[in-house]
Amino acid sequence: MNKPEILPDSDIAGPKARHKTTQVKVGHVAVGGGAPIVVQSMTNTDTADVESTIAQVAALTRAGSEMVRITVDREEAAAAVPHIRDGLRKRGINTPLIGDFHYIGHKLLAEYPACAEALDKYRINPGNVGFKNKRDTQFADIIEIANKNDKPVRIGANWGSLDQELLTKLMDENTASANPRDARAVTREAMVQSALLSAARAEELGMPKNRIILSAKVSAVQDLIAVYQELARRSDYAIHLGLTEAGMGSKGIVASSAALGILLQQGIGDTIRISLTPEPGGDRTLEVQVAQELLQTMGFRTFVPLVAACPGCGRTTSTTFQELARSIQDFIRDEMPNWKTKYPGVEELNVAVMGCIVNGPGESKHANIGISLPGTGEAPAAPVFVDGKKFRTLRGPTIATEFKALVIDYIDQRYGKGAKLPETTAAE
């Protein structure tokens, strides 16, 4: 039998170098230019409801959102923005706020200068910033206000509100072409041109490149990949990624992860948002968690300790390991906002909660701290491994509680100033 070939390191797949983009400062957050990929989210409260919006921005921030977009769609919303900003600052929250403007953004920013000043970035949709002869004037008005207040803008084209004049023009040109493309390809080109032409116009109006971020959102995975690849090829503006109208539950998570994962692997993207449709009464912060897990799973950033857990099989009909894995994972995520300052580096922690002896001991040895629970019908003994060595064996009905306590002790010992764990031993 021939020996298997071992690939040299140079042949091992890995993320491509980041697409080189111009860095933009949004409040205190750096976007692009080699800065870490930023997680963004958006509220779904009525912005005019100051307290509800403050509460949701605070919750999104606590979950890990590094920028939050809020809808500014009418006068009451514009008037509320400074109060939202001030309320957040009183709570010690300085997360950059992005104003999402459509149709009358020029009017709201002009008539509510305190709103224009309070926001850290404006989002403009070139497809509905204005229509016909008003488009250029109203776009220019927003850029002028942004320049006056030293605010960056995101020029965000969207498949559902694409500039119809531009699309019609490109369709007509395509029809007259000797080698016409299909309508979908022309629509993708219109998306790219809409963003790039608007960015060029903003620069003509005096906005520097280091205050412009581009996005071109569609709802179909393959179209999104194609549009962003072309946008990155033809520009060096900072880029915001997102699959618009991704959907609800697993569909939205899978679609967003598939599209954004491919682009991130190709080095494209400086900020991301996972646009999940929440379940009725669901938790808005889920989109933040998914964005973080996508970036962490792909190795771009580290946010929270990882918990490895086996999927379960016929050897693990007990739910003990499932309950323990969920308990540890939820506990870690809930405590992370406090641990960030108390335990520097704790996000690098790896925990394993395994269900039986087949892969349990081996997987547990690879983790910083891991447990291999007894499978169905096996002796009620669960070995615990710390940094690759047998630490002790837990027995009895309190295995889950004892292991959770050991995880807390390990974190305190390794990342804090607590007492050290006893020496590892294989004898227990």
XYZ file of C-alpha atoms in Angstrom:
428
model
C 0.000 0.000 0.000
C 1.293 3.440 -0.918
C 1.882 5.806 1.976
C -0.512 8.764 2.053
C 1.017 12.001 0.869
C 1.422 14.690 3.512
C 0.652 18.078 2.052
C 3.174 20.850 2.704
C 1.949 23.795 4.732
C 1.744 25.967 1.626
C -0.934 23.668 0.208
C -3.166 23.727 3.253
C -6.305 25.715 2.593
C -6.822 28.907 4.575
C -8.412 32.333 4.311
C -7.063 34.549 1.581
C -5.431 37.833 2.524
C -7.988 40.501 3.355
C -9.106 42.654 0.435
C -7.223 45.925 0.814
C -9.694 48.673 1.722
C -9.577 52.234 2.983
C -10.069 52.491 6.740
C -13.111 54.383 8.030
C -13.658 55.502 11.626
C -17.251 55.117 12.850
C -17.284 56.702 16.263
C -14.446 54.926 18.078
C -14.634 51.820 15.838
C -12.216 51.288 12.941
C -13.688 49.672 9.815
C -11.508 48.340 7.010
C -7.845 48.962 6.395
C -6.904 45.702 8.075
C -8.911 46.322 11.256
C -10.772 43.335 12.746
C -14.062 42.532 11.008
C -16.817 44.392 12.870
C -20.132 42.900 14.011
C -23.133 45.130 13.363
C -26.835 44.781 14.168
C -30.048 46.779 13.858
C -32.896 47.549 16.240
C -36.505 46.713 15.411
C -38.042 49.085 17.949
C -39.869 52.278 17.027
C -37.030 54.782 17.275
C -39.482 57.391 18.544
C -39.868 55.160 21.619
C -36.695 56.325 23.340
C -36.670 53.931 26.290
C -37.414 50.819 24.222
C -34.716 51.717 21.718
C -32.161 52.414 24.456
C -32.980 49.059 26.039
C -32.546 47.173 22.771
C -29.317 48.929 21.821
C -28.019 48.091 25.305
C -29.027 44.435 24.867
C -27.403 44.218 21.423
C -24.258 45.828 22.795
C -24.153 43.419 25.712
C -24.497 40.539 23.246
C -21.444 41.841 21.379
C -22.715 44.167 18.636
C -20.021 46.751 17.940
C -22.248 49.103 15.946
C -26.041 49.408 15.957
C -28.259 50.818 13.229
C -31.548 52.523 14.062
C -34.393 53.529 11.747
C -34.868 57.268 11.231
C -38.014 57.387 9.148
C -39.998 60.388 10.396
C -39.768 63.549 12.476
C -40.531 61.856 15.794
C -37.713 59.379 15.210
C -35.234 62.105 14.253
C -36.160 64.104 17.349
C -35.596 61.027 19.541
C -32.079 60.245 18.324
C -30.175 62.707 20.592
C -32.120 61.450 23.613
C -31.261 57.854 22.712
C -27.584 58.745 22.398
C -27.609 60.606 25.724
C -29.485 57.807 27.493
C -26.938 55.258 26.282
C -24.008 57.417 27.365
C -25.511 57.716 30.850
C -25.448 53.904 31.003
C -21.806 53.906 29.947
C -22.603 52.622 26.448
C -20.736 54.329 23.611
C -21.638 51.927 20.807
C -21.699 53.877 17.516
C -25.227 54.616 16.287
C -26.016 54.486 12.581
C -29.033 56.309 11.175
C -30.931 54.387 8.500
C -32.468 56.882 6.055
C -34.858 56.333 3.168
C -36.873 58.762 1.023
C -36.705 61.831 3.315
C -33.282 61.534 4.928
C -32.177 64.876 3.481
C -35.167 66.598 5.081
C -34.809 64.967 8.497
C -31.083 65.637 8.747
C -31.548 69.278 7.737
C -34.485 69.967 10.051
C -33.085 68.061 13.033
C -29.415 69.071 13.278
C -29.153 67.486 16.743
C -29.993 64.145 15.118
C -27.322 64.703 12.451
C -24.791 65.455 15.173
C -25.760 62.558 17.486
C -25.418 59.799 14.886
C -22.020 58.273 14.159
C -22.810 57.306 10.564
C -25.582 57.763 8.006
C -26.854 54.960 5.808
C -28.059 56.117 2.367
C -29.888 53.941 -0.165
C -29.123 55.261 -3.683
C -32.309 53.577 -4.910
C -34.633 55.776 -2.863
C -32.631 58.819 -1.800
C -34.666 60.726 -4.366
C -36.348 60.236 -7.710
C -35.811 61.735 -11.178
C -34.487 65.306 -11.018
C -34.552 65.364 -7.196
C -32.157 62.451 -6.763
C -28.899 64.337 -7.251
C -30.019 67.309 -5.155
C -31.236 65.245 -2.217
C -28.179 62.983 -2.286
C -25.968 66.068 -2.325
C -27.868 67.507 0.643
C -27.108 64.429 2.762
C -23.446 64.395 1.755
C -23.167 68.091 2.582
C -24.603 67.520 6.070
C -22.320 64.519 6.589
C -19.306 66.609 5.583
C -20.369 69.428 7.886
C -20.594 67.027 10.831
C -17.547 64.909 9.883
C -19.699 61.795 9.658
C -19.049 58.751 7.455
C -21.768 57.314 5.247
C -22.678 53.839 4.084
C -23.955 53.871 0.538
C -26.061 50.745 0.476
C -27.660 49.512 -2.720
C -30.418 46.950 -2.227
C -31.902 44.414 -4.633
C -35.423 45.311 -3.496
C -35.064 49.058 -4.036
C -32.633 49.300 -6.915
C -32.345 52.515 -8.928
C -34.857 51.747 -11.682
C -33.549 54.395 -14.101
C -30.063 52.897 -13.943
C -31.437 49.373 -14.314
C -33.576 50.368 -17.326
C -30.581 52.050 -18.971
C -28.394 48.969 -18.532
C -31.172 46.662 -19.744
C -31.619 48.756 -22.892
C -27.872 48.735 -23.548
C -27.799 44.983 -23.019
C -30.632 44.429 -25.481
C -28.744 46.397 -28.118
C -25.513 44.510 -27.437
C -24.165 41.958 -29.885
C -23.696 39.520 -26.989
C -26.493 40.215 -24.508
C -26.297 38.764 -21.009
C -29.196 37.342 -19.039
C -31.345 39.751 -17.059
C -30.037 38.573 -13.706
C -26.444 39.389 -14.659
C -27.510 42.859 -15.797
C -29.314 43.416 -12.505
C -26.174 42.441 -10.597
C -24.189 44.933 -12.671
C -26.758 47.612 -11.840
C -26.241 46.886 -8.144
C -22.489 47.338 -8.434
C -22.757 50.472 -10.552
C -25.349 52.015 -8.241
C -22.957 51.761 -5.292
C -19.833 52.832 -7.201
C -21.412 55.749 -9.055
C -22.898 57.078 -5.822
C -19.546 56.778 -4.057
C -17.821 58.635 -6.900
C -20.453 61.376 -6.664
C -19.922 61.643 -2.904
C -16.205 62.150 -3.491
C -16.967 64.846 -6.080
C -19.018 66.569 -3.377
C -16.013 66.655 -1.070
C -16.405 63.482 0.949
C -13.047 61.727 1.407
C -12.759 58.037 0.630
C -11.980 57.315 4.284
C -15.556 58.232 5.204
C -17.313 55.973 2.677
C -18.478 52.375 3.199
C -20.261 50.418 0.469
C -22.772 47.603 0.520
C -24.854 45.868 -2.143
C -27.355 43.546 -0.520
C -29.416 40.881 -2.232
C -31.399 37.947 -0.840
C -30.043 35.113 -3.024
C -26.746 33.543 -1.960
C -25.125 33.140 -5.399
C -26.133 36.658 -6.486
C -24.708 38.125 -3.282
C -21.386 36.381 -3.780
C -21.155 37.556 -7.399
C -22.066 41.173 -6.586
C -19.592 41.529 -3.733
C -16.776 39.846 -5.652
C -17.230 42.418 -8.406
C -17.575 45.301 -5.948
C -14.302 44.298 -4.289
C -12.551 43.841 -7.637
C -13.500 47.328 -8.817
C -12.922 49.396 -5.687
C -11.012 49.749 -2.444
C -13.816 51.230 -0.366
C -14.550 49.622 2.986
C -17.263 46.988 2.529
C -20.236 46.001 4.680
C -21.533 42.448 4.125
C -25.051 41.198 4.638
C -27.571 38.897 3.006
C -30.761 40.935 3.061
C -34.079 39.280 3.952
C -32.142 36.154 4.964
C -35.204 34.627 6.607
C -36.137 33.025 9.904
C -34.453 30.374 12.034
C -32.146 27.806 10.480
C -32.892 28.995 6.935
C -31.657 32.506 7.670
C -28.637 31.270 9.602
C -27.575 28.788 6.928
C -28.103 31.196 4.013
C -26.215 34.035 5.684
C -23.378 31.790 6.845
C -22.986 30.203 3.404
C -22.855 33.527 1.553
C -20.799 35.516 4.023
C -18.506 32.588 4.781
C -17.435 32.305 1.149
C -16.822 36.057 0.841
C -14.922 36.265 4.123
C -12.775 33.311 3.054
C -11.919 35.289 -0.083
C -10.834 38.254 2.039
C -13.923 40.364 1.287
C -15.782 42.225 4.018
C -14.992 44.710 6.778
C -18.287 44.710 8.696
C -21.029 42.082 8.757
C -24.642 41.806 9.800
C -26.767 38.654 9.949
C -30.252 39.850 8.961
C -32.399 37.260 10.700
C -36.179 37.471 10.908
C -36.836 37.008 14.637
C -39.441 34.569 15.876
C -42.566 36.310 17.226
C -41.405 37.740 20.533
C -37.938 36.308 19.831
C -34.591 37.611 20.987
C -33.099 40.200 18.632
C -29.612 39.444 19.914
C -29.550 36.072 18.116
C -28.280 37.814 14.966
C -25.281 39.105 16.937
C -24.523 35.665 18.324
C -24.643 34.114 14.833
C -22.322 36.796 13.417
C -19.823 36.231 16.209
C -19.966 32.464 15.845
C -19.434 32.736 12.085
C -16.320 34.882 12.507
C -14.994 32.736 15.348
C -15.677 29.412 13.653
C -13.787 30.613 10.576
C -10.889 31.818 12.688
C -11.147 35.556 12.003
C -11.939 36.690 15.537
C -12.400 35.271 19.030
C -15.370 36.383 21.120
C -16.330 33.670 23.607
C -14.879 30.372 24.805
C -15.761 27.454 22.546
C -17.750 24.512 23.877
C -17.268 21.305 21.872
C -20.011 18.725 22.382
C -20.716 15.442 20.634
C -23.987 15.088 18.675
C -25.106 12.028 20.607
C -25.920 8.528 19.398
C -27.344 5.236 20.621
C -24.678 5.172 23.331
C -25.931 8.456 24.812
C -29.656 8.137 25.361
C -29.258 10.037 28.638
C -29.703 13.806 28.265
C -27.084 14.588 30.918
C -24.333 15.641 28.506
C -26.761 17.708 26.422
C -28.046 19.554 29.465
C -24.510 20.139 30.721
C -23.260 21.401 27.336
C -26.166 23.846 27.087
C -25.748 24.952 30.687
C -22.014 25.620 30.271
C -22.469 27.365 26.931
C -25.289 29.614 28.189
C -23.385 30.357 31.384
C -20.258 31.382 29.477
C -22.137 33.655 27.062
C -24.108 35.298 29.884
C -20.952 35.957 31.885
C -18.728 37.144 29.015
C -19.574 40.880 29.346
C -18.213 40.748 32.914
C -15.371 38.349 32.184
C -13.948 40.553 29.415
C -12.511 42.903 32.030
C -12.062 40.413 34.877
C -10.409 37.609 32.906
C -8.388 38.927 29.938
C -7.919 36.226 27.330
C -10.780 34.018 28.554
C -12.310 34.070 25.070
C -9.500 31.680 24.014
C -10.783 28.961 26.374
C -11.880 25.614 24.891
C -14.288 23.369 26.813
C -15.383 19.852 25.804
C -18.547 18.116 27.014
C -18.634 14.618 25.562
C -21.294 11.955 25.927
C -19.418 8.639 26.108
C -16.027 6.915 26.090
C -15.668 6.469 22.308
C -14.349 9.935 21.443
C -14.900 11.576 24.810
C -11.473 11.166 26.442
C -9.571 12.080 23.271
C -11.670 15.173 22.549
C -11.480 16.226 26.195
C -7.676 16.048 26.082
C -7.640 18.491 23.162
C -9.637 21.055 25.183
C -8.387 23.198 28.038
C -10.887 21.466 30.264
C -13.159 18.629 29.225
C -15.370 15.896 30.578
C -16.291 12.507 29.147
C -19.649 11.540 30.562
C -20.739 7.923 30.900
C -22.806 6.636 28.017
C -25.964 4.591 28.344
C -25.463 1.549 30.563
C -21.886 2.466 31.458
C -20.557 2.997 34.974
C -21.510 6.407 36.366
C -17.969 7.737 36.223
C -16.858 10.807 34.253
C -13.138 11.548 33.845
C -12.204 15.250 33.687
C -9.128 16.372 31.741
C -7.302 19.648 32.322
C -4.773 20.863 29.744
C -4.517 17.388 28.245
C -4.007 15.467 31.487
C -6.349 13.429 33.660
C -7.450 15.679 36.512
C -10.029 13.661 38.420
C -13.045 11.415 37.985
C -16.508 12.648 38.953
C -19.158 10.222 40.155
C -22.752 10.306 41.267
C -25.762 12.524 40.597
C -23.868 15.827 40.999
C -21.463 15.334 38.069
C -22.886 18.290 36.133
C -22.757 20.676 39.081
C -19.224 19.640 40.003
C -17.917 20.022 36.453
C -19.433 23.490 36.125
C -17.651 24.473 39.344
C -14.370 23.118 37.946
C -14.786 25.213 34.791
C -15.280 28.340 36.904
C -12.239 27.452 39.025
C -10.152 26.831 35.903
C -11.092 30.226 34.447
C -10.255 31.959 37.718
C -6.957 30.099 38.032
C -5.803 30.595 34.454
C -7.159 34.027 33.616
C -7.736 35.646 36.993
C -6.132 35.872 40.400
C -7.881 32.978 42.097
C -6.341 29.947 43.793
C -4.657 27.414 41.528
C -6.269 24.079 40.810
C -4.806 21.041 42.574
C -2.179 19.079 40.699
C -3.570 16.796 38.029
C -3.644 13.125 38.793
C -4.745 9.972 37.038
C -5.318 8.111 40.271
C -8.776 9.371 41.196
